[in-house]
Amino acid sequence: MPNNVWIIAVVAIIAMLSLALLALQRSRQASPVRDELPTEWPLAQRPIFSPEERALYRQLRAALPHHTVLAKLPLVRFCQPQDRNELRYWFNLLGPLHVSFVVCADNGRVLAAIDIERPSRPASKRAATIKQSVLEACRVRYVKCRTDQLPSAAELQMLVPHQSESSRPMVPGTLRDSQERRSTLAHAMRGRSADSQTQWYESGFAQDSFFAPETQRDPFADDGPAATGATQRPAPRPSSSWAGGRGPIRRSEDFGPSGDAAGHIIGRV
């Protein structure tokens, strides 16, 4: 009888060691090897724009010469969460999504976002709902247009508020005047950098400006309507989270008959 007990104990120990070794081997296989890089890079450059996107980009540049037009901009580049405990949740939700074009003021504030879609390949309802919810929360006008119904220059100019002549950039009168201004600006920047301490962030997940502590304040709080090119709106009521609570995401039908967060959809299907 004692011999049977010892045999059972030895078999149990061997089985446990085998399972432990098997689990360790699987964990090593599942973990990515960061030190190994490919010896060959079979990649080629691809164009940023499709023919329709290139046509719309030129139309935007011609219609809004005093604004900045950016292409293929991710949502996380112009929005930020109010609750830092939910950074990873919002980054995972919004990270894969981008808009075709954004129109910015001189100070970087996004005034309007434009998506261009093919009728044969419309965006998913989930992605459309997320974009509309995000842009409505950020008070950014959102417009969708089809590749076969691109907006005209007059329609594009209605996306942003009228910019007065006084807010347009001034051209220096002489070369000497321009050099003096650059010298004064460089001197001021050197003095500011000497007084402030630089804070570094590790590369990777936390390097994105979406997670930087300074993004928790409103970067446009000191800018007036003239600096942003947009009309002043009342501040939204504070909420527990960046999108007004972790409630159910609103459907696209909840944004009105046009489905637009802050304006009229051009060429809507």
Tab-separated table of C-alpha atoms in Angstrom, residues 16-231:
chain	number	residue	atom	x	y	z
A	16	MET	CA	2.519	19.126	-12.535
A	17	LEU	CA	6.062	19.782	-13.751
A	18	SER	CA	5.065	18.869	-17.296
A	19	LEU	CA	2.105	21.252	-17.210
A	20	ALA	CA	4.292	24.047	-15.826
A	21	LEU	CA	6.904	23.564	-18.551
A	22	LEU	CA	4.201	23.480	-21.221
A	23	ALA	CA	2.640	26.717	-19.932
A	24	LEU	CA	6.053	28.408	-19.829
A	25	GLN	CA	6.804	27.356	-23.393
A	26	ARG	CA	3.468	28.675	-24.655
A	27	SER	CA	3.941	32.011	-22.887
A	28	ARG	CA	7.336	32.433	-24.521
A	29	GLN	CA	5.889	31.681	-27.928
A	30	ALA	CA	3.003	34.123	-27.405
A	31	SER	CA	5.197	37.016	-26.224
A	32	PRO	CA	6.512	39.111	-29.150
A	33	VAL	CA	10.244	39.183	-29.729
A	34	ARG	CA	11.074	42.881	-29.981
A	35	ASP	CA	14.776	42.465	-30.667
A	36	GLU	CA	14.308	40.639	-33.944
A	37	LEU	CA	13.752	42.841	-36.995
A	38	PRO	CA	13.159	41.674	-40.551
A	39	THR	CA	16.224	41.435	-42.745
A	40	GLU	CA	14.238	42.593	-45.775
A	41	TRP	CA	11.612	45.308	-46.027
A	42	PRO	CA	9.332	44.503	-48.994
A	43	LEU	CA	7.486	47.819	-48.844
A	44	ALA	CA	6.719	50.503	-51.393
A	45	GLN	CA	5.418	54.044	-51.163
A	46	ARG	CA	1.711	54.529	-51.756
A	47	PRO	CA	-0.111	57.762	-52.630
A	48	ILE	CA	-1.877	59.505	-49.780
A	49	PHE	CA	-4.814	60.684	-51.886
A	50	SER	CA	-7.166	58.921	-54.201
A	51	PRO	CA	-8.139	60.943	-57.308
A	52	GLU	CA	-11.334	62.142	-55.596
A	53	GLU	CA	-9.488	63.053	-52.400
A	54	ARG	CA	-6.888	64.968	-54.376
A	55	ALA	CA	-9.621	66.936	-56.131
A	56	LEU	CA	-11.333	67.759	-52.824
A	57	TYR	CA	-8.026	68.766	-51.238
A	58	ARG	CA	-7.336	71.236	-54.045
A	59	GLN	CA	-10.864	72.553	-53.734
A	60	LEU	CA	-10.396	73.093	-49.996
A	61	ARG	CA	-7.094	74.906	-50.494
A	62	ALA	CA	-8.647	77.171	-53.103
A	63	ALA	CA	-11.831	77.865	-51.136
A	64	LEU	CA	-10.127	78.398	-47.740
A	65	PRO	CA	-6.707	79.929	-48.457
A	66	HIS	CA	-6.388	81.463	-44.976
A	67	HIS	CA	-6.979	78.187	-43.139
A	68	THR	CA	-4.865	75.079	-42.699
A	69	VAL	CA	-6.103	71.867	-44.318
A	70	LEU	CA	-4.830	68.561	-42.918
A	71	ALA	CA	-5.494	65.132	-44.403
A	72	LYS	CA	-6.141	61.698	-42.854
A	73	LEU	CA	-6.063	63.027	-39.301
A	74	PRO	CA	-6.822	60.512	-36.500
A	75	LEU	CA	-9.539	61.475	-34.034
A	76	VAL	CA	-7.130	61.178	-31.094
A	77	ARG	CA	-5.081	64.028	-32.572
A	78	PHE	CA	-7.726	66.663	-31.908
A	79	CYS	CA	-9.665	65.362	-28.914
A	80	GLN	CA	-8.754	64.582	-25.327
A	81	PRO	CA	-10.471	62.811	-22.411
A	82	GLN	CA	-11.300	64.687	-19.243
A	83	ASP	CA	-10.859	61.629	-17.025
A	84	ARG	CA	-7.263	60.400	-17.183
A	85	ASN	CA	-8.300	57.077	-15.675
A	86	GLU	CA	-10.067	56.273	-18.955
A	87	LEU	CA	-7.204	57.118	-21.309
A	88	ARG	CA	-6.665	53.587	-22.527
A	89	TYR	CA	-10.393	53.002	-23.077
A	90	TRP	CA	-10.797	56.082	-25.253
A	91	PHE	CA	-7.527	55.511	-27.106
A	92	ASN	CA	-8.525	51.946	-28.000
A	93	LEU	CA	-11.985	53.123	-29.079
A	94	LEU	CA	-10.919	56.132	-31.148
A	95	GLY	CA	-7.400	55.165	-32.226
A	96	PRO	CA	-8.293	53.330	-35.461
A	97	LEU	CA	-10.619	56.105	-36.717
A	98	HIS	CA	-9.669	59.153	-38.761
A	99	VAL	CA	-11.362	61.779	-40.912
A	100	SER	CA	-10.435	62.529	-44.508
A	101	PHE	CA	-9.769	66.261	-43.994
A	102	VAL	CA	-9.875	68.838	-41.219
A	103	VAL	CA	-9.937	72.612	-41.557
A	104	CYS	CA	-7.955	74.401	-38.842
A	105	ALA	CA	-7.517	77.977	-37.716
A	106	ASP	CA	-4.044	79.490	-37.507
A	107	ASN	CA	-3.698	78.451	-33.855
A	108	GLY	CA	-4.466	74.790	-34.604
A	109	ARG	CA	-8.084	74.669	-33.481
A	110	VAL	CA	-10.094	72.307	-35.661
A	111	LEU	CA	-13.100	74.109	-37.129
A	112	ALA	CA	-14.547	71.475	-39.455
A	113	ALA	CA	-14.037	67.840	-40.400
A	114	ILE	CA	-14.853	66.331	-43.787
A	115	ASP	CA	-15.199	62.693	-44.772
A	116	ILE	CA	-15.308	61.553	-48.373
A	117	GLU	CA	-16.881	58.163	-49.044
A	118	ARG	CA	-17.410	55.925	-52.023
A	119	PRO	CA	-21.055	54.915	-52.586
A	120	SER	CA	-19.926	51.315	-53.033
A	121	ARG	CA	-17.944	51.315	-49.769
A	122	PRO	CA	-19.820	53.303	-47.116
A	123	ALA	CA	-18.469	53.517	-43.590
A	124	SER	CA	-19.875	51.175	-40.969
A	125	LYS	CA	-22.692	52.458	-38.773
A	126	ARG	CA	-20.550	51.998	-35.669
A	127	ALA	CA	-17.699	54.103	-37.062
A	128	ALA	CA	-20.133	56.781	-38.282
A	129	THR	CA	-21.823	56.953	-34.873
A	130	ILE	CA	-18.505	57.229	-33.040
A	131	LYS	CA	-17.304	60.027	-35.320
A	132	GLN	CA	-20.529	61.978	-34.961
A	133	SER	CA	-20.481	61.606	-31.171
A	134	VAL	CA	-16.841	62.674	-30.880
A	135	LEU	CA	-17.133	65.673	-33.184
A	136	GLU	CA	-20.356	66.822	-31.561
A	137	ALA	CA	-18.712	66.629	-28.116
A	138	CYS	CA	-15.735	68.624	-29.431
A	139	ARG	CA	-18.014	71.143	-31.197
A	140	VAL	CA	-16.508	70.461	-34.608
A	141	ARG	CA	-18.681	70.755	-37.694
A	142	TYR	CA	-18.816	67.432	-39.519
A	143	VAL	CA	-19.646	66.937	-43.185
A	144	LYS	CA	-19.767	63.788	-45.300
A	145	CYS	CA	-19.693	63.869	-49.086
A	146	ARG	CA	-19.688	61.257	-51.806
A	147	THR	CA	-16.958	60.824	-54.367
A	148	ASP	CA	-19.426	61.486	-57.172
A	149	GLN	CA	-20.915	64.605	-55.501
A	150	LEU	CA	-18.033	66.751	-54.284
A	151	PRO	CA	-18.989	70.109	-52.713
A	152	SER	CA	-18.403	73.376	-54.498
A	153	ALA	CA	-16.088	76.133	-53.274
A	154	ALA	CA	-19.054	78.174	-52.023
A	155	GLU	CA	-20.332	75.242	-49.976
A	156	LEU	CA	-16.895	74.640	-48.486
A	157	GLN	CA	-16.591	78.292	-47.475
A	158	MET	CA	-19.772	77.949	-45.426
A	159	LEU	CA	-18.090	75.334	-43.220
A	160	VAL	CA	-16.065	77.906	-41.292
A	161	PRO	CA	-17.022	81.333	-39.911
A	162	HIS	CA	-16.123	84.391	-41.929
A	163	GLN	CA	-12.605	85.558	-41.206
A	164	SER	CA	-12.179	89.320	-41.179
A	165	GLU	CA	-9.317	91.064	-42.850
A	166	SER	CA	-7.857	92.091	-39.490
A	167	SER	CA	-7.335	88.478	-38.443
A	168	ARG	CA	-5.468	87.491	-41.580
A	169	PRO	CA	-1.685	87.178	-41.408
A	170	MET	CA	0.152	90.415	-42.189
A	171	VAL	CA	2.976	90.545	-44.699
A	172	PRO	CA	6.067	92.410	-43.381
A	173	GLY	CA	6.751	95.694	-45.123
A	174	THR	CA	10.482	95.176	-45.575
A	175	LEU	CA	13.032	92.412	-45.218
A	176	ARG	CA	14.613	94.224	-42.282
A	177	ASP	CA	11.270	94.352	-40.480
A	178	SER	CA	10.853	90.597	-40.942
A	179	GLN	CA	14.374	89.867	-39.659
A	180	GLU	CA	13.847	92.031	-36.569
A	181	ARG	CA	10.641	90.207	-35.728
A	182	ARG	CA	12.300	86.807	-36.066
A	183	SER	CA	15.198	87.942	-33.863
A	184	THR	CA	12.816	89.196	-31.162
A	185	LEU	CA	10.807	85.977	-31.269
A	186	ALA	CA	13.928	83.807	-31.037
A	187	HIS	CA	15.174	85.822	-28.041
A	188	ALA	CA	11.849	85.431	-26.259
A	189	MET	CA	11.761	81.685	-26.911
A	190	ARG	CA	15.300	81.223	-25.573
A	191	GLY	CA	14.380	83.059	-22.388
A	192	ARG	CA	11.242	81.000	-21.926
A	193	SER	CA	13.053	77.694	-22.451
A	194	ALA	CA	15.697	78.653	-19.885
A	195	ASP	CA	13.077	79.346	-17.217
A	196	SER	CA	10.995	76.231	-17.771
A	197	GLN	CA	11.894	72.593	-17.211
A	198	THR	CA	11.461	70.082	-19.981
A	199	GLN	CA	9.390	67.039	-19.144
A	200	TRP	CA	10.141	63.904	-21.116
A	201	TYR	CA	7.919	60.952	-21.758
A	202	GLU	CA	8.861	57.395	-22.540
A	203	SER	CA	8.373	56.246	-26.094
A	204	GLY	CA	5.437	54.071	-26.944
A	205	PHE	CA	1.967	54.195	-25.450
A	206	ALA	CA	2.441	57.293	-23.291
A	207	GLN	CA	4.318	59.284	-25.942
A	208	ASP	CA	1.168	60.205	-27.833
A	209	SER	CA	-0.051	63.725	-27.042
A	210	PHE	CA	-3.413	62.138	-26.246
A	211	PHE	CA	-1.900	61.110	-22.880
A	212	ALA	CA	0.242	64.161	-22.108
A	213	PRO	CA	-0.689	65.923	-18.827
A	214	GLU	CA	-0.682	69.350	-20.459
A	215	THR	CA	-3.560	68.292	-22.712
A	216	GLN	CA	-5.872	68.189	-19.711
A	217	ARG	CA	-6.219	71.962	-19.832
A	218	ASP	CA	-7.991	73.819	-22.609
A	219	PRO	CA	-5.215	74.918	-25.008
A	220	PHE	CA	-7.524	77.500	-26.568
A	221	ALA	CA	-8.831	78.984	-23.304
A	222	ASP	CA	-6.925	82.253	-23.802
A	223	ASP	CA	-7.819	82.625	-27.463
A	224	GLY	CA	-10.651	84.848	-28.514
A	225	PRO	CA	-13.033	84.392	-31.422
A	226	ALA	CA	-10.789	86.405	-33.720
A	227	ALA	CA	-7.838	84.114	-33.092
A	228	THR	CA	-9.761	80.932	-33.727
A	229	GLY	CA	-11.864	82.113	-36.621
A	230	ALA	CA	-14.938	80.694	-34.902
A	231	THR	CA	-17.828	82.286	-33.074
